[in-house]
């Protein structure tokens, strides 16, 4: 029987590449999305065209009721969950601290942090041996920004990713005895639509010049690390961080 994986924010970018690589590795994949129904369906169709198994489920992972429904629908349609990729996230326009609003900070926190907690909770309830599960693996997508701080640009976004690093460390210890591994991938600059609304023309080109490898990474390069951490080859790895950042 195929292992089952959920990828939040699987309709585009890193999530879409991860869903495709997981399907190629033999997982039945649930592609979660927020608004982009057509893009999510395209990912599902591409996977099915290659002989894989995939479904798409709309849910705003920042909302508890949506997350509960997402996991219940996944249970019904694909069965026992083996792997969770917490990937859905938002960046928003560049903003210095003195211009930040509580509304913006709360939106970033709910999408980038609350969602990860809620999805981890639902996954652990299903995977934990204590609850009759058989174990599993979780990968949280954080960011190199968690270490760098993104001063003058995205200090709020970077802080949400710092929270994900701490969540990974704490949860990995909390559930290790339950047969659940929790790891983290920290991408650097990856060329996706997330940077389309950056507010500064040529921002991506400027950022590339600060990467030691002098280029942005691809979604597939991040997905490869995620698939490794979820798989049997990483069976004794938990609480670890893999930087996919071209040396940044
Ligand atoms: P994209 O903007 O390309 O895609 C974002 C995905 O998240 C989409 O599938 C979107 O769905 C989904 N999404 C957003 N909000 C929600 C929500 N509330 N509920 C459900 N789904 C949601 O992002 P990337 O692929 O670039 O980034 C993926 C992750 O990687 C993020 O966590 C990001 O912070 C992190 N990252 C990215 C880097 C980069 O340079 N690109 C660098 C470091 C980290 P829909 O299509 O329906 O809108």
mmCIF file of C-alpha atoms in Angstrom, residues 7 14-27 29 43 47 218-228:
data_model
loop_
_atom_site.group_PDB
_atom_site.id
_atom_site.type_symbol
_atom_site.label_atom_id
_atom_site.label_comp_id
_atom_site.label_asym_id
_atom_site.label_seq_id
_atom_site.Cartn_x
_atom_site.Cartn_y
_atom_site.Cartn_z
ATOM 1 C CA UNK A 7 1.643 19.013 1.320
ATOM 2 C CA UNK A 14 8.117 24.567 -3.568
ATOM 3 C CA UNK A 15 4.904 22.794 -2.530
ATOM 4 C CA UNK A 16 3.989 21.788 -6.084
ATOM 5 C CA UNK A 17 7.510 20.461 -6.746
ATOM 6 C CA UNK A 18 7.402 18.542 -3.451
ATOM 7 C CA UNK A 19 4.024 16.988 -4.264
ATOM 8 C CA UNK A 20 5.346 15.868 -7.639
ATOM 9 C CA UNK A 21 8.568 14.394 -6.222
ATOM 10 C CA UNK A 22 6.683 12.621 -3.421
ATOM 11 C CA UNK A 23 4.308 11.071 -5.960
ATOM 12 C CA UNK A 24 7.291 9.959 -8.054
ATOM 13 C CA UNK A 25 8.725 8.378 -4.880
ATOM 14 C CA UNK A 26 5.528 6.331 -4.474
ATOM 15 C CA UNK A 27 3.413 8.383 -2.065
ATOM 16 C CA UNK A 29 -0.315 12.852 -2.210
ATOM 17 C CA UNK A 43 -0.528 19.427 -10.123
ATOM 18 C CA UNK A 47 0.862 13.403 -11.076
ATOM 19 C CA UNK A 218 14.733 25.979 -7.837
ATOM 20 C CA UNK A 219 11.659 24.483 -6.146
ATOM 21 C CA UNK A 220 12.929 21.039 -7.175
ATOM 22 C CA UNK A 221 16.187 21.578 -5.261
ATOM 23 C CA UNK A 222 14.206 22.226 -2.067
ATOM 24 C CA UNK A 223 11.773 19.378 -2.746
ATOM 25 C CA UNK A 224 14.660 16.888 -3.023
ATOM 26 C CA UNK A 225 15.765 17.702 0.547
ATOM 27 C CA UNK A 226 12.189 17.411 1.843
ATOM 28 C CA UNK A 227 11.638 14.036 0.192
ATOM 29 C CA UNK A 228 14.931 12.756 1.632
#
